[in-house]
Amino acid sequence: MASLAEPRGSRARSRSPARSPGLSPALGPSRCGEERRKAASDAAQETQVRPVDLNYAIKLLEDAGSSDLEDQQLKVLKKVVKSFENGLPLKDLAQIMDILNLCAEKVNEQEAFIEPVCELIKLCGLPFQKKKFSDEVNYSVAVSKSIAQLGCLMRVPSSQVRIQICKCIISFYKMELPKKLLPGYQPTSADYKIQMAELGGLAETLVLSLALVENQLTEKLWVLKALQHLSNSGVNCRHMIKAQAASRLCLYLNGTDPSGQLVFRSSEILWNLLENTSKEEVVSQLNSLECIHALKEIFVDRLINGFRHYDRQLRNDLLVIATLVAENSAASMIESGFTMLLIALATFTEVKIPNPLLEGLKLTYSYEDFEMKKLLFNIIGIFSKDPHAVQLLSENDVMPALLYYVKPHKKPGFHDWSAAQYEELQLHAIAILASVAPLLVDKYLSCQANTLLLVFLEWCVGQDPFFGQGNSFHGTGGRGSKLAQMRYGLRVLKSVVSLYDDAVNLNLCDQGAISQLLEILKYAANKLEQKDDAILLEIQANILFILSVLCENDVHRKELFSYEGVHLLISFLQMDPKKLHSGLGHRRLLFSALDCLWSCVIGCYIAEDYFLEQQGIFFLLDLLALKQKSLCNIILGILSEFCDNPKTIIHISTWRGEKDQTAAKLLIQLWRQEELDLGVQRDQYGRIADVKRPIAGSFQKEQEIIPMPSSCPSFAIIEISENIRAKLYSLLCKLGFENLPGLSAKDFITLAIIRRYIDFKVGEVWSEVCTELKEEFRPIASDEETLRVISEVSENIGKMVTAYQTEVLENHHHQEIQEEEKAYTKIRAVHKQKEMVNKSWENFLTRTSNYEALKKAKRLQEKLIEASKSKSKTQNGAVHSTDIKGLGTTVGSGRLVTVESAPSQLVGRPLSAKRLPVKRVSFGAGALKRNEKS
């Protein structure tokens, strides 16, 4: 036929000689006959494989006629298969798919087309051929549609065709190059078909085709195998979810299949869906009673009858899927009976109570059973979050089963768990107990759980040797110690005391829990001094919380806490502020200590006095001076409560911070910072800028006043609890607004506002009342006049405070001027003194360098000496000369005194008969030394 003839270029290539060393250009005799024969064979083969006119083939298949036409169609199909046996070119792929679709329509009536269809599908499994590198992009749309058509061919009612389609899809992931390539072509990249399958949505079509092979096990397994490969891609998984793949696959889990592949492949695909798509979408598809029943049946089958390693692994995988379903659909789990089964299984080994659900079950101590045990504990924690499952937890003895592990660690027996496994189960069980115990308080008390926990905690701080493995999630940080056990035991206590149940708390206190917890707190504090550790910080914070709950509103318990507890609290308050930002938990520990201080110390005079004696108020003010917003609120509340003790005011007034800062100045600074954060209007000097609303912040001013019921507080009242100004006002009221030391003029300006805080707040409330009344009512004249007077009073207070602030500023300015004048006077005196010193020095230099000036100075000195002498003459007295003979200086003489004997009448007694010679005694430094030696 002319239509099947080769293109001109192809024939030319077939006749052209092969360029090889064994053949001459003229195809003459070769030196190697074997190479010549081989070349001739290749040339003949190339001549036979001629491209087919695909348009003619499509037109021929579209015709419907006699049996002779059918033979021609089959013959053309064989030629098409033969032409493309080494791979389909990208440019011809769309036409090949058209041929496939035409053949698929004929399969229903003519079984002879099954084999050609399978052969063509097999060709789709070979690498596609491209001429240019850009062909992969240029033909991507056509290729993706063609690959998607493979999924549509699953409609062909032929098992052979369907299996071949699945094999073709699987070959995308195990691509093998053909032995011979088409001339001028090269294969596409290895993952090109995978990308095109994702782009065309092949996975979604293949999931929908599961309905066509519902009753054919072999075909179903091949489809699942193909889906298993496709589900490794997140894009394919999203396509599969659109086709409700999760619910469809879940229903196949308990299908009849002697080989076990149905369960294996379905569970693998479900896992891939959970990992590669949104878990919520997958679980929502599994959230049906039919799917949960299927999960339950296959789980029980593998639990009772599964003895192989694979069966146990599959059982655990199904348990994980059931756990995810339980997180989102606990009601369906309860209705199906799956919840009851799992709870009974979780307590199977700890509580020896026969359960008909688990007859014939025998658990080993293999690794898979160990993993199942942990999964069962985990699902108990999930059930505890559902109110509908609480009754089932109570009826199936979950509390005794979990308390079974609240005991000192003992070495396991030969057929028991290993030491590491038992420790992990123990910690996991105690962690779940923290979630279950608050729900089953009656069971908790009846099992004497408080006693067990206190004994367990006593073992944790004891000296018994124990080497924790610390190689699990719950054992983190507990390697070689009992810290992990202590951590989770305290979590259980924290969860139950958080209920504020009097029976639980009384039971704890009656067993000496307060003193024991203080000992554990001291133990952890000593450990923390050696090295900062997040677990130790958590332990201490939880103990402080438990003590806070136990001692709150009970003076006797506070007295038990007082001395040793206060000493520990003081150490926490002295924490290095730099550690608050370490991220380990120091901030939480500090807040727990402050909460414990409020609950365990305030209200008990013994504890309060001891706290004051230990200078605790000073440490609180040191923390307040850090000006951290999160700390200020609670510290100010504690200080306000402490001020009920009269001794506290003295401590607050005595405290001094950096640069001799007083407590009053610190409180005023905090007030200014709070107003800055609230956006309160102030002028450049800190005075009131808006006398009508002097303390309202920017957010408060933006709020519209809406009429509300009397039971609902207005915004002006709510605002009090949302900032620290009320606490600052309360503290300053107790300190007093007069005679506060260490304040500047700016502080006095702010203090004037603080002093009138209540008046301003009352004015805000009245303003809201006026606005609400005018929106719904029209007050009578007398009421309107009263409201006007009240508003004017509030405004006048603002004006009065502003006037006082202005007066303070003026006085401060005047005082500054006076101080400036005094400073200038001092400066002038200093300068004058310096001038006199300089002048004296110049005169001295003149006398030493100019003899005439020296003589003149000498004469002036003598004249001044004579002038200073008394004019009245001393009667009957000796006159002593003040001149030192031979002295040639005009400066003061040294310490040289000449004493002559005085007449007897001056001394008051007669001289001796023997006349003593007159001596001249010198009192210089050398004479003094000689006298000392003598």
PDB file of C-alpha atoms in Angstrom, residues 648-900:
ATOM      1  CA  THR A 648       5.866  45.947 106.076  1.00  0.00           C
ATOM      2  CA  ILE A 649       5.674  49.734 105.589  1.00  0.00           C
ATOM      3  CA  ILE A 650       8.978  50.221 107.427  1.00  0.00           C
ATOM      4  CA  HIS A 651      10.693  47.685 105.182  1.00  0.00           C
ATOM      5  CA  ILE A 652       9.330  49.286 102.028  1.00  0.00           C
ATOM      6  CA  SER A 653      10.384  52.765 103.199  1.00  0.00           C
ATOM      7  CA  THR A 654      13.867  51.519 104.138  1.00  0.00           C
ATOM      8  CA  TRP A 655      14.613  49.833 100.814  1.00  0.00           C
ATOM      9  CA  ARG A 656      17.059  51.498  98.462  1.00  0.00           C
ATOM     10  CA  GLY A 657      17.752  50.434  94.920  1.00  0.00           C
ATOM     11  CA  GLU A 658      20.368  51.454  92.417  1.00  0.00           C
ATOM     12  CA  LYS A 659      21.575  55.047  92.727  1.00  0.00           C
ATOM     13  CA  ASP A 660      19.859  55.240  96.111  1.00  0.00           C
ATOM     14  CA  GLN A 661      16.417  54.902  94.542  1.00  0.00           C
ATOM     15  CA  THR A 662      13.505  54.795  97.015  1.00  0.00           C
ATOM     16  CA  ALA A 663      10.421  52.607  96.763  1.00  0.00           C
ATOM     17  CA  ALA A 664       8.162  55.644  96.256  1.00  0.00           C
ATOM     18  CA  LYS A 665      10.253  56.841  93.322  1.00  0.00           C
ATOM     19  CA  LEU A 666      10.160  53.346  91.798  1.00  0.00           C
ATOM     20  CA  LEU A 667       6.368  53.173  92.077  1.00  0.00           C
ATOM     21  CA  ILE A 668       5.994  56.599  90.461  1.00  0.00           C
ATOM     22  CA  GLN A 669       8.289  55.558  87.600  1.00  0.00           C
ATOM     23  CA  LEU A 670       6.155  52.450  87.046  1.00  0.00           C
ATOM     24  CA  TRP A 671       3.059  54.655  86.954  1.00  0.00           C
ATOM     25  CA  ARG A 672       4.587  56.869  84.271  1.00  0.00           C
ATOM     26  CA  GLN A 673       5.607  53.841  82.207  1.00  0.00           C
ATOM     27  CA  GLU A 674       2.118  52.363  82.490  1.00  0.00           C
ATOM     28  CA  GLU A 675       0.513  55.596  81.341  1.00  0.00           C
ATOM     29  CA  LEU A 676       2.924  55.732  78.423  1.00  0.00           C
ATOM     30  CA  ASP A 677       1.876  52.215  77.395  1.00  0.00           C
ATOM     31  CA  LEU A 678      -1.812  53.104  77.755  1.00  0.00           C
ATOM     32  CA  GLY A 679      -1.411  56.274  75.685  1.00  0.00           C
ATOM     33  CA  VAL A 680      -2.590  58.714  78.391  1.00  0.00           C
ATOM     34  CA  GLN A 681      -2.203  62.357  77.286  1.00  0.00           C
ATOM     35  CA  ARG A 682       0.405  64.383  79.190  1.00  0.00           C
ATOM     36  CA  ASP A 683       2.267  67.573  78.253  1.00  0.00           C
ATOM     37  CA  GLN A 684       6.047  67.823  78.008  1.00  0.00           C
ATOM     38  CA  TYR A 685       6.355  68.348  81.779  1.00  0.00           C
ATOM     39  CA  GLY A 686       4.072  65.437  82.714  1.00  0.00           C
ATOM     40  CA  ARG A 687       1.062  67.575  83.590  1.00  0.00           C
ATOM     41  CA  ILE A 688      -2.577  66.751  82.787  1.00  0.00           C
ATOM     42  CA  ALA A 689      -3.393  67.587  79.179  1.00  0.00           C
ATOM     43  CA  ASP A 690      -7.107  66.710  79.221  1.00  0.00           C
ATOM     44  CA  VAL A 691      -8.854  67.876  82.395  1.00  0.00           C
ATOM     45  CA  LYS A 692     -12.123  66.205  81.391  1.00  0.00           C
ATOM     46  CA  ARG A 693     -10.595  62.707  81.102  1.00  0.00           C
ATOM     47  CA  PRO A 694      -7.246  63.035  82.861  1.00  0.00           C
ATOM     48  CA  ILE A 695      -6.382  59.303  83.241  1.00  0.00           C
ATOM     49  CA  ALA A 696      -8.098  57.796  80.173  1.00  0.00           C
ATOM     50  CA  GLY A 697      -5.857  55.977  77.703  1.00  0.00           C
ATOM     51  CA  SER A 698      -6.073  56.144  73.925  1.00  0.00           C
ATOM     52  CA  PHE A 699      -7.920  52.813  73.622  1.00  0.00           C
ATOM     53  CA  GLN A 700     -10.395  53.806  76.321  1.00  0.00           C
ATOM     54  CA  LYS A 701     -11.192  57.049  74.528  1.00  0.00           C
ATOM     55  CA  GLU A 702     -11.851  55.203  71.268  1.00  0.00           C
ATOM     56  CA  GLN A 703     -14.477  52.944  72.848  1.00  0.00           C
ATOM     57  CA  GLU A 704     -18.093  53.890  72.345  1.00  0.00           C
ATOM     58  CA  ILE A 705     -20.237  53.841  75.455  1.00  0.00           C
ATOM     59  CA  ILE A 706     -22.935  51.199  74.974  1.00  0.00           C
ATOM     60  CA  PRO A 707     -25.846  50.807  77.436  1.00  0.00           C
ATOM     61  CA  MET A 708     -25.310  47.586  79.376  1.00  0.00           C
ATOM     62  CA  PRO A 709     -27.151  45.736  82.176  1.00  0.00           C
ATOM     63  CA  SER A 710     -26.289  46.706  85.724  1.00  0.00           C
ATOM     64  CA  SER A 711     -24.691  43.298  86.270  1.00  0.00           C
ATOM     65  CA  CYS A 712     -22.100  44.003  83.566  1.00  0.00           C
ATOM     66  CA  PRO A 713     -19.205  46.284  84.500  1.00  0.00           C
ATOM     67  CA  SER A 714     -18.542  49.252  82.259  1.00  0.00           C
ATOM     68  CA  PHE A 715     -15.277  49.800  80.432  1.00  0.00           C
ATOM     69  CA  ALA A 716     -14.044  52.257  83.056  1.00  0.00           C
ATOM     70  CA  ILE A 717     -14.372  49.508  85.694  1.00  0.00           C
ATOM     71  CA  ILE A 718     -12.916  46.742  83.530  1.00  0.00           C
ATOM     72  CA  GLU A 719      -9.920  48.949  82.800  1.00  0.00           C
ATOM     73  CA  ILE A 720      -8.920  48.872  86.464  1.00  0.00           C
ATOM     74  CA  SER A 721      -8.084  45.170  86.335  1.00  0.00           C
ATOM     75  CA  GLU A 722      -6.258  45.428  83.024  1.00  0.00           C
ATOM     76  CA  ASN A 723      -3.349  47.554  84.258  1.00  0.00           C
ATOM     77  CA  ILE A 724      -1.296  48.084  87.419  1.00  0.00           C
ATOM     78  CA  ARG A 725      -2.358  51.657  88.251  1.00  0.00           C
ATOM     79  CA  ALA A 726      -4.865  50.588  90.900  1.00  0.00           C
ATOM     80  CA  LYS A 727      -2.211  48.523  92.708  1.00  0.00           C
ATOM     81  CA  LEU A 728       0.291  51.383  92.510  1.00  0.00           C
ATOM     82  CA  TYR A 729      -2.305  53.741  93.990  1.00  0.00           C
ATOM     83  CA  SER A 730      -3.063  51.269  96.783  1.00  0.00           C
ATOM     84  CA  LEU A 731       0.605  50.921  97.702  1.00  0.00           C
ATOM     85  CA  LEU A 732       1.248  54.662  97.687  1.00  0.00           C
ATOM     86  CA  CYS A 733      -1.843  55.203  99.848  1.00  0.00           C
ATOM     87  CA  LYS A 734      -0.349  52.869 102.436  1.00  0.00           C
ATOM     88  CA  LEU A 735       3.049  54.543 102.193  1.00  0.00           C
ATOM     89  CA  GLY A 736       1.436  57.963 102.442  1.00  0.00           C
ATOM     90  CA  PHE A 737       1.656  60.849 100.019  1.00  0.00           C
ATOM     91  CA  GLU A 738       3.558  63.149 102.389  1.00  0.00           C
ATOM     92  CA  ASN A 739       7.247  63.214 103.279  1.00  0.00           C
ATOM     93  CA  LEU A 740       8.254  60.697 100.650  1.00  0.00           C
ATOM     94  CA  PRO A 741      12.046  60.844 100.304  1.00  0.00           C
ATOM     95  CA  GLY A 742      14.084  60.889  97.119  1.00  0.00           C
ATOM     96  CA  LEU A 743      11.467  62.467  94.806  1.00  0.00           C
ATOM     97  CA  SER A 744      12.141  65.017  92.085  1.00  0.00           C
ATOM     98  CA  ALA A 745       9.826  67.754  90.859  1.00  0.00           C
ATOM     99  CA  LYS A 746       8.712  65.483  88.015  1.00  0.00           C
ATOM    100  CA  ASP A 747       7.852  62.802  90.563  1.00  0.00           C
ATOM    101  CA  PHE A 748       5.744  65.267  92.576  1.00  0.00           C
ATOM    102  CA  ILE A 749       3.859  66.210  89.399  1.00  0.00           C
ATOM    103  CA  THR A 750       3.033  62.546  88.789  1.00  0.00           C
ATOM    104  CA  LEU A 751       2.266  61.992  92.467  1.00  0.00           C
ATOM    105  CA  ALA A 752      -0.413  64.677  92.309  1.00  0.00           C
ATOM    106  CA  ILE A 753      -2.217  62.639  89.638  1.00  0.00           C
ATOM    107  CA  ILE A 754      -1.840  59.378  91.572  1.00  0.00           C
ATOM    108  CA  ARG A 755      -3.258  60.993  94.679  1.00  0.00           C
ATOM    109  CA  ARG A 756      -6.484  61.834  92.840  1.00  0.00           C
ATOM    110  CA  TYR A 757      -6.765  58.501  91.004  1.00  0.00           C
ATOM    111  CA  ILE A 758     -10.017  57.471  92.724  1.00  0.00           C
ATOM    112  CA  ASP A 759     -11.597  60.868  92.100  1.00  0.00           C
ATOM    113  CA  PHE A 760     -10.716  60.711  88.442  1.00  0.00           C
ATOM    114  CA  LYS A 761     -12.011  57.130  88.160  1.00  0.00           C
ATOM    115  CA  VAL A 762     -15.310  58.149  89.819  1.00  0.00           C
ATOM    116  CA  GLY A 763     -15.569  60.960  87.298  1.00  0.00           C
ATOM    117  CA  GLU A 764     -15.133  58.479  84.428  1.00  0.00           C
ATOM    118  CA  VAL A 765     -17.923  56.293  85.786  1.00  0.00           C
ATOM    119  CA  TRP A 766     -20.266  59.263  86.143  1.00  0.00           C
ATOM    120  CA  SER A 767     -19.409  60.305  82.601  1.00  0.00           C
ATOM    121  CA  GLU A 768     -20.445  56.865  81.355  1.00  0.00           C
ATOM    122  CA  VAL A 769     -23.654  57.039  83.384  1.00  0.00           C
ATOM    123  CA  CYS A 770     -24.517  60.437  81.873  1.00  0.00           C
ATOM    124  CA  THR A 771     -23.890  59.191  78.342  1.00  0.00           C
ATOM    125  CA  GLU A 772     -25.990  56.040  78.844  1.00  0.00           C
ATOM    126  CA  LEU A 773     -28.873  58.043  80.333  1.00  0.00           C
ATOM    127  CA  LYS A 774     -28.898  60.574  77.508  1.00  0.00           C
ATOM    128  CA  GLU A 775     -28.962  57.801  74.897  1.00  0.00           C
ATOM    129  CA  GLU A 776     -32.096  56.143  76.283  1.00  0.00           C
ATOM    130  CA  PHE A 777     -33.784  58.781  78.477  1.00  0.00           C
ATOM    131  CA  ARG A 778     -34.167  62.523  78.789  1.00  0.00           C
ATOM    132  CA  PRO A 779     -33.372  63.499  82.401  1.00  0.00           C
ATOM    133  CA  ILE A 780     -35.621  66.005  84.129  1.00  0.00           C
ATOM    134  CA  ALA A 781     -34.244  69.442  84.874  1.00  0.00           C
ATOM    135  CA  SER A 782     -33.158  68.705  88.444  1.00  0.00           C
ATOM    136  CA  ASP A 783     -31.424  65.481  87.453  1.00  0.00           C
ATOM    137  CA  GLU A 784     -29.750  67.167  84.536  1.00  0.00           C
ATOM    138  CA  GLU A 785     -28.508  69.907  86.827  1.00  0.00           C
ATOM    139  CA  THR A 786     -27.162  67.303  89.250  1.00  0.00           C
ATOM    140  CA  LEU A 787     -25.323  65.484  86.476  1.00  0.00           C
ATOM    141  CA  ARG A 788     -23.891  68.794  85.258  1.00  0.00           C
ATOM    142  CA  VAL A 789     -22.629  69.651  88.738  1.00  0.00           C
ATOM    143  CA  ILE A 790     -21.040  66.197  89.114  1.00  0.00           C
ATOM    144  CA  SER A 791     -19.280  66.610  85.777  1.00  0.00           C
ATOM    145  CA  GLU A 792     -18.053  70.070  86.757  1.00  0.00           C
ATOM    146  CA  VAL A 793     -16.723  68.720  90.069  1.00  0.00           C
ATOM    147  CA  SER A 794     -14.683  66.086  88.275  1.00  0.00           C
ATOM    148  CA  GLU A 795     -13.384  68.670  85.805  1.00  0.00           C
ATOM    149  CA  ASN A 796     -12.570  71.121  88.605  1.00  0.00           C
ATOM    150  CA  ILE A 797     -10.486  68.461  90.340  1.00  0.00           C
ATOM    151  CA  GLY A 798      -8.492  68.072  87.129  1.00  0.00           C
ATOM    152  CA  LYS A 799      -7.991  71.835  86.918  1.00  0.00           C
ATOM    153  CA  MET A 800      -6.963  71.984  90.570  1.00  0.00           C
ATOM    154  CA  VAL A 801      -4.372  69.250  90.075  1.00  0.00           C
ATOM    155  CA  THR A 802      -3.092  71.033  86.973  1.00  0.00           C
ATOM    156  CA  ALA A 803      -2.721  74.276  88.938  1.00  0.00           C
ATOM    157  CA  TYR A 804      -0.846  72.468  91.678  1.00  0.00           C
ATOM    158  CA  GLN A 805       1.438  70.872  89.102  1.00  0.00           C
ATOM    159  CA  THR A 806       2.145  74.293  87.588  1.00  0.00           C
ATOM    160  CA  GLU A 807       2.964  75.663  91.048  1.00  0.00           C
ATOM    161  CA  VAL A 808       5.365  72.792  91.675  1.00  0.00           C
ATOM    162  CA  LEU A 809       7.072  73.501  88.366  1.00  0.00           C
ATOM    163  CA  GLU A 810       7.403  77.217  89.190  1.00  0.00           C
ATOM    164  CA  ASN A 811       8.792  76.497  92.647  1.00  0.00           C
ATOM    165  CA  HIS A 812      11.209  74.028  91.179  1.00  0.00           C
ATOM    166  CA  HIS A 813      12.281  76.590  88.576  1.00  0.00           C
ATOM    167  CA  HIS A 814      12.766  79.244  91.243  1.00  0.00           C
ATOM    168  CA  GLN A 815      14.750  76.813  93.378  1.00  0.00           C
ATOM    169  CA  GLU A 816      16.931  75.929  90.430  1.00  0.00           C
ATOM    170  CA  ILE A 817      17.669  79.633  89.864  1.00  0.00           C
ATOM    171  CA  GLN A 818      18.654  80.092  93.520  1.00  0.00           C
ATOM    172  CA  GLU A 819      20.864  77.049  93.431  1.00  0.00           C
ATOM    173  CA  GLU A 820      22.398  78.344  90.230  1.00  0.00           C
ATOM    174  CA  GLU A 821      23.170  81.705  91.892  1.00  0.00           C
ATOM    175  CA  LYS A 822      24.778  79.954  94.859  1.00  0.00           C
ATOM    176  CA  ALA A 823      26.843  77.909  92.497  1.00  0.00           C
ATOM    177  CA  TYR A 824      27.991  81.028  90.657  1.00  0.00           C
ATOM    178  CA  THR A 825      28.876  82.704  94.001  1.00  0.00           C
ATOM    179  CA  LYS A 826      31.028  79.724  94.915  1.00  0.00           C
ATOM    180  CA  ILE A 827      32.676  79.817  91.521  1.00  0.00           C
ATOM    181  CA  ARG A 828      33.474  83.552  91.934  1.00  0.00           C
ATOM    182  CA  ALA A 829      34.935  82.988  95.415  1.00  0.00           C
ATOM    183  CA  VAL A 830      37.093  80.199  94.113  1.00  0.00           C
ATOM    184  CA  HIS A 831      38.340  82.336  91.258  1.00  0.00           C
ATOM    185  CA  LYS A 832      39.099  85.257  93.648  1.00  0.00           C
ATOM    186  CA  GLN A 833      41.009  82.960  95.935  1.00  0.00           C
ATOM    187  CA  LYS A 834      42.976  81.638  92.988  1.00  0.00           C
ATOM    188  CA  GLU A 835      43.804  85.241  91.972  1.00  0.00           C
ATOM    189  CA  MET A 836      45.030  86.059  95.507  1.00  0.00           C
ATOM    190  CA  VAL A 837      47.188  82.953  95.562  1.00  0.00           C
ATOM    191  CA  ASN A 838      48.618  83.794  92.175  1.00  0.00           C
ATOM    192  CA  LYS A 839      49.321  87.392  93.267  1.00  0.00           C
ATOM    193  CA  SER A 840      51.016  86.219  96.474  1.00  0.00           C
ATOM    194  CA  TRP A 841      53.173  83.853  94.447  1.00  0.00           C
ATOM    195  CA  GLU A 842      54.165  86.644  92.083  1.00  0.00           C
ATOM    196  CA  ASN A 843      55.143  88.865  95.060  1.00  0.00           C
ATOM    197  CA  PHE A 844      57.214  86.054  96.484  1.00  0.00           C
ATOM    198  CA  LEU A 845      59.003  85.549  93.193  1.00  0.00           C
ATOM    199  CA  THR A 846      59.665  89.316  92.994  1.00  0.00           C
ATOM    200  CA  ARG A 847      61.225  89.398  96.479  1.00  0.00           C
ATOM    201  CA  THR A 848      63.475  86.468  95.709  1.00  0.00           C
ATOM    202  CA  SER A 849      64.713  87.858  92.408  1.00  0.00           C
ATOM    203  CA  ASN A 850      64.877  91.655  93.204  1.00  0.00           C
ATOM    204  CA  TYR A 851      66.915  92.770  96.238  1.00  0.00           C
ATOM    205  CA  GLU A 852      65.365  96.237  96.309  1.00  0.00           C
ATOM    206  CA  ALA A 853      61.923  94.709  96.376  1.00  0.00           C
ATOM    207  CA  LEU A 854      63.050  92.464  99.199  1.00  0.00           C
ATOM    208  CA  LYS A 855      64.254  95.444 101.279  1.00  0.00           C
ATOM    209  CA  LYS A 856      61.041  97.265 100.623  1.00  0.00           C
ATOM    210  CA  ALA A 857      59.052  94.253 101.732  1.00  0.00           C
ATOM    211  CA  LYS A 858      61.200  93.996 104.828  1.00  0.00           C
ATOM    212  CA  ARG A 859      60.550  97.575 105.792  1.00  0.00           C
ATOM    213  CA  LEU A 860      56.841  97.074 105.232  1.00  0.00           C
ATOM    214  CA  GLN A 861      56.928  93.987 107.390  1.00  0.00           C
ATOM    215  CA  GLU A 862      58.650  95.807 110.229  1.00  0.00           C
ATOM    216  CA  LYS A 863      56.222  98.643 109.963  1.00  0.00           C
ATOM    217  CA  LEU A 864      53.298  96.274 110.171  1.00  0.00           C
ATOM    218  CA  ILE A 865      54.818  94.532 113.146  1.00  0.00           C
ATOM    219  CA  GLU A 866      55.273  97.801 114.966  1.00  0.00           C
ATOM    220  CA  ALA A 867      51.747  98.805 114.150  1.00  0.00           C
ATOM    221  CA  SER A 868      50.412  95.565 115.558  1.00  0.00           C
ATOM    222  CA  LYS A 869      52.100  96.039 118.906  1.00  0.00           C
ATOM    223  CA  SER A 870      50.078  97.198 121.851  1.00  0.00           C
ATOM    224  CA  LYS A 871      50.500 100.883 122.662  1.00  0.00           C
ATOM    225  CA  SER A 872      50.187 100.412 126.415  1.00  0.00           C
ATOM    226  CA  LYS A 873      53.436  99.558 128.178  1.00  0.00           C
ATOM    227  CA  THR A 874      53.548  96.644 130.538  1.00  0.00           C
ATOM    228  CA  GLN A 875      54.489  97.774 133.977  1.00  0.00           C
ATOM    229  CA  ASN A 876      57.211  95.905 135.825  1.00  0.00           C
ATOM    230  CA  GLY A 877      57.419  93.324 133.064  1.00  0.00           C
ATOM    231  CA  ALA A 878      60.204  92.172 130.860  1.00  0.00           C
ATOM    232  CA  VAL A 879      60.029  93.085 127.215  1.00  0.00           C
ATOM    233  CA  HIS A 880      61.037  90.424 124.765  1.00  0.00           C
ATOM    234  CA  SER A 881      62.181  91.223 121.282  1.00  0.00           C
ATOM    235  CA  THR A 882      60.352  89.468 118.445  1.00  0.00           C
ATOM    236  CA  ASP A 883      63.103  90.013 115.957  1.00  0.00           C
ATOM    237  CA  ILE A 884      65.418  87.236 114.982  1.00  0.00           C
ATOM    238  CA  LYS A 885      68.805  88.642 114.394  1.00  0.00           C
ATOM    239  CA  GLY A 886      70.524  87.767 111.156  1.00  0.00           C
ATOM    240  CA  LEU A 887      67.242  86.790 109.429  1.00  0.00           C
ATOM    241  CA  GLY A 888      67.174  87.958 105.809  1.00  0.00           C
ATOM    242  CA  THR A 889      63.710  86.843 104.716  1.00  0.00           C
ATOM    243  CA  THR A 890      60.281  88.420 104.737  1.00  0.00           C
ATOM    244  CA  VAL A 891      58.372  85.191 105.263  1.00  0.00           C
ATOM    245  CA  GLY A 892      57.282  83.763 108.580  1.00  0.00           C
ATOM    246  CA  SER A 893      60.037  82.287 110.723  1.00  0.00           C
ATOM    247  CA  GLY A 894      60.330  78.645 111.627  1.00  0.00           C
ATOM    248  CA  ARG A 895      59.461  76.953 114.912  1.00  0.00           C
ATOM    249  CA  LEU A 896      62.335  78.491 116.902  1.00  0.00           C
ATOM    250  CA  VAL A 897      61.653  80.036 120.335  1.00  0.00           C
ATOM    251  CA  THR A 898      64.206  81.521 122.735  1.00  0.00           C
ATOM    252  CA  VAL A 899      63.115  81.547 126.358  1.00  0.00           C
ATOM    253  CA  GLU A 900      64.964  83.666 128.925  1.00  0.00           C
TER     254      GLU A 900
END
